[in-house]
């Protein structure tokens, strides 16, 4: 990946629907050269262009990152969490928690109920630490591409 590829990625992070006619000049290429560069990145699977929803914009008013301590295989707990629409994603970790899960609920009360009535009773869950964030929240997936 060279500097032009990284410039293309920076532009896509700002606007994933940018037209090649606009992208090319921003990265020092023609529109067709920008299209070819991006296609090469896509074909190599170094890059994926996907739509990311904003759960708060879709009606959720309470979000939290849950840190879970698990007895046994955390993949089993992650699979169980994945069955619930409130769970945006889960990720296995090594460190203080065995698993993190981000959840979205209509409000603070529903978030509390989800943690207490759904997450805590899952077999193998030993500990749940909730890191809530309420109100306006926008996900920003902006990794430094150089």
Coordinates of C-alpha atoms in Angstrom, one line a residue:
X1 CA 0.0 0.0 0.0
X2 CA 1.5 3.3 -1.0
X3 CA 0.7 7.0 -0.3
X4 CA -1.9 7.2 -3.0
X5 CA -3.7 4.1 -1.6
X6 CA -3.7 5.7 1.8
X7 CA -5.0 9.0 0.4
X8 CA -7.9 7.1 -1.2
X9 CA -8.7 5.4 2.1
X10 CA -8.7 8.7 3.9
X11 CA -11.2 10.1 1.4
X12 CA -13.4 7.0 1.7
X13 CA -13.4 7.3 5.5
X14 CA -14.8 10.8 5.0
X15 CA -17.3 9.9 2.3
X16 CA -17.7 6.3 1.3
X17 CA -19.9 7.3 -1.6
X18 CA -17.6 9.8 -3.2
X19 CA -17.7 9.8 -7.0
X20 CA -14.6 8.8 -8.8
X21 CA -14.7 12.2 -10.6
X22 CA -14.3 13.8 -7.2
X23 CA -12.0 11.2 -5.7
X24 CA -9.4 11.2 -8.4
X25 CA -8.4 14.9 -8.2
X26 CA -8.3 14.8 -4.4
X27 CA -5.7 12.0 -4.5
X28 CA -3.8 13.2 -7.6
X29 CA -5.2 10.8 -10.1
X30 CA -7.7 10.8 -12.9
X31 CA -11.2 9.4 -12.2
X32 CA -10.4 6.2 -14.0
X33 CA -7.1 5.7 -12.3
X34 CA -8.7 6.2 -8.9
X35 CA -11.4 3.6 -9.9
X36 CA -8.6 1.2 -10.9
X37 CA -6.7 1.8 -7.6
X38 CA -9.7 1.3 -5.5
X39 CA -10.7 -1.9 -7.4
X40 CA -7.2 -3.3 -6.8
X41 CA -7.6 -2.6 -3.1
X42 CA -11.0 -4.3 -3.1
X43 CA -9.8 -7.3 -5.1
X44 CA -6.9 -7.8 -2.7
X45 CA -9.4 -7.7 0.2
X46 CA -7.2 -5.0 1.8
X47 CA -10.3 -2.8 1.8
X48 CA -14.1 -3.3 2.1
X49 CA -16.6 -0.5 1.4
X50 CA -19.6 -1.1 3.6
X51 CA -22.5 0.8 5.0
X52 CA -22.4 1.3 8.7
X53 CA -25.6 2.2 10.5
X54 CA -25.8 4.5 13.5
X55 CA -27.9 2.7 16.1
X56 CA -28.7 6.0 17.8
X57 CA -30.0 7.4 14.6
X58 CA -32.2 4.3 14.2
X59 CA -34.1 4.8 17.5
X60 CA -31.7 3.5 20.1
X61 CA -31.2 6.0 23.0
X62 CA -28.9 4.0 25.3
X63 CA -25.7 2.3 24.4
X64 CA -23.1 0.5 26.4
X65 CA -19.9 -1.4 26.0
X66 CA -20.1 -4.5 28.2
X67 CA -17.0 -6.1 29.6
X68 CA -17.7 -9.7 30.5
X69 CA -15.7 -12.1 32.6
X70 CA -16.5 -15.7 31.5
X71 CA -16.0 -19.1 33.0
X72 CA -15.3 -21.5 30.2
X73 CA -15.3 -20.8 26.5
X74 CA -16.2 -17.1 25.8
X75 CA -17.1 -18.1 22.2
X76 CA -20.2 -19.8 23.6
X77 CA -21.2 -16.7 25.4
X78 CA -20.5 -14.6 22.3
X79 CA -22.7 -16.9 20.2
X80 CA -25.5 -16.6 22.7
X81 CA -25.2 -12.8 22.7
X82 CA -25.3 -12.7 18.9
X83 CA -28.9 -14.1 19.1
X84 CA -30.1 -10.8 20.5
X85 CA -30.9 -7.8 18.4
X86 CA -29.6 -5.5 21.0
X87 CA -26.0 -6.7 20.5
X88 CA -24.2 -4.6 17.8
X89 CA -21.0 -6.7 18.0
X90 CA -18.9 -8.8 20.3
X91 CA -15.2 -9.4 20.4
X92 CA -13.1 -11.9 22.2
X93 CA -10.2 -10.3 24.2
X94 CA -7.2 -11.2 26.3
X95 CA -6.7 -9.2 29.4
X96 CA -9.1 -7.9 32.1
X97 CA -12.2 -9.1 30.2
X98 CA -12.8 -12.2 28.2
X99 CA -15.3 -10.6 25.9
X100 CA -16.6 -7.2 25.0
X101 CA -20.1 -6.6 23.6
X102 CA -21.6 -3.3 22.4
X103 CA -25.4 -3.1 23.0
X104 CA -28.1 -0.7 22.0
X105 CA -31.5 -0.3 23.7
X106 CA -34.4 2.0 23.4
X107 CA -33.6 3.7 26.7
X108 CA -31.7 3.4 30.0
X109 CA -34.3 1.2 31.6
X110 CA -34.3 -1.3 28.8
X111 CA -30.5 -1.3 28.9
X112 CA -30.5 -2.2 32.6
X113 CA -33.1 -4.9 32.0
X114 CA -31.1 -6.3 29.1
X115 CA -28.0 -6.6 31.2
X116 CA -29.8 -8.0 34.2
X117 CA -32.4 -10.2 32.6
X118 CA -30.5 -11.4 29.5
X119 CA -26.8 -11.1 29.8
X120 CA -26.1 -12.0 33.5
X121 CA -28.2 -15.2 33.3
X122 CA -26.2 -16.6 30.3
X123 CA -24.4 -19.7 31.4
X124 CA -20.7 -19.0 32.0
X125 CA -21.1 -15.3 32.6
X126 CA -19.3 -14.5 35.9
X127 CA -19.0 -10.8 35.7
X128 CA -20.5 -7.9 33.7
X129 CA -19.1 -4.4 33.8
X130 CA -21.2 -1.9 31.9
X131 CA -19.8 1.3 30.3
X132 CA -22.9 3.1 29.2
X133 CA -23.1 6.1 26.9
X134 CA -26.4 7.9 26.6
X135 CA -27.8 10.6 24.3
X136 CA -26.2 11.7 21.0
X137 CA -23.5 9.2 19.9
X138 CA -22.0 8.8 16.5
X139 CA -19.7 6.0 15.6
X140 CA -16.5 7.1 14.0
X141 CA -14.5 4.3 12.4
X142 CA -11.5 6.3 11.4
X143 CA -8.4 4.2 11.6
X144 CA -5.2 6.0 10.8
X145 CA -4.1 4.9 7.3
X146 CA -1.0 7.0 7.3

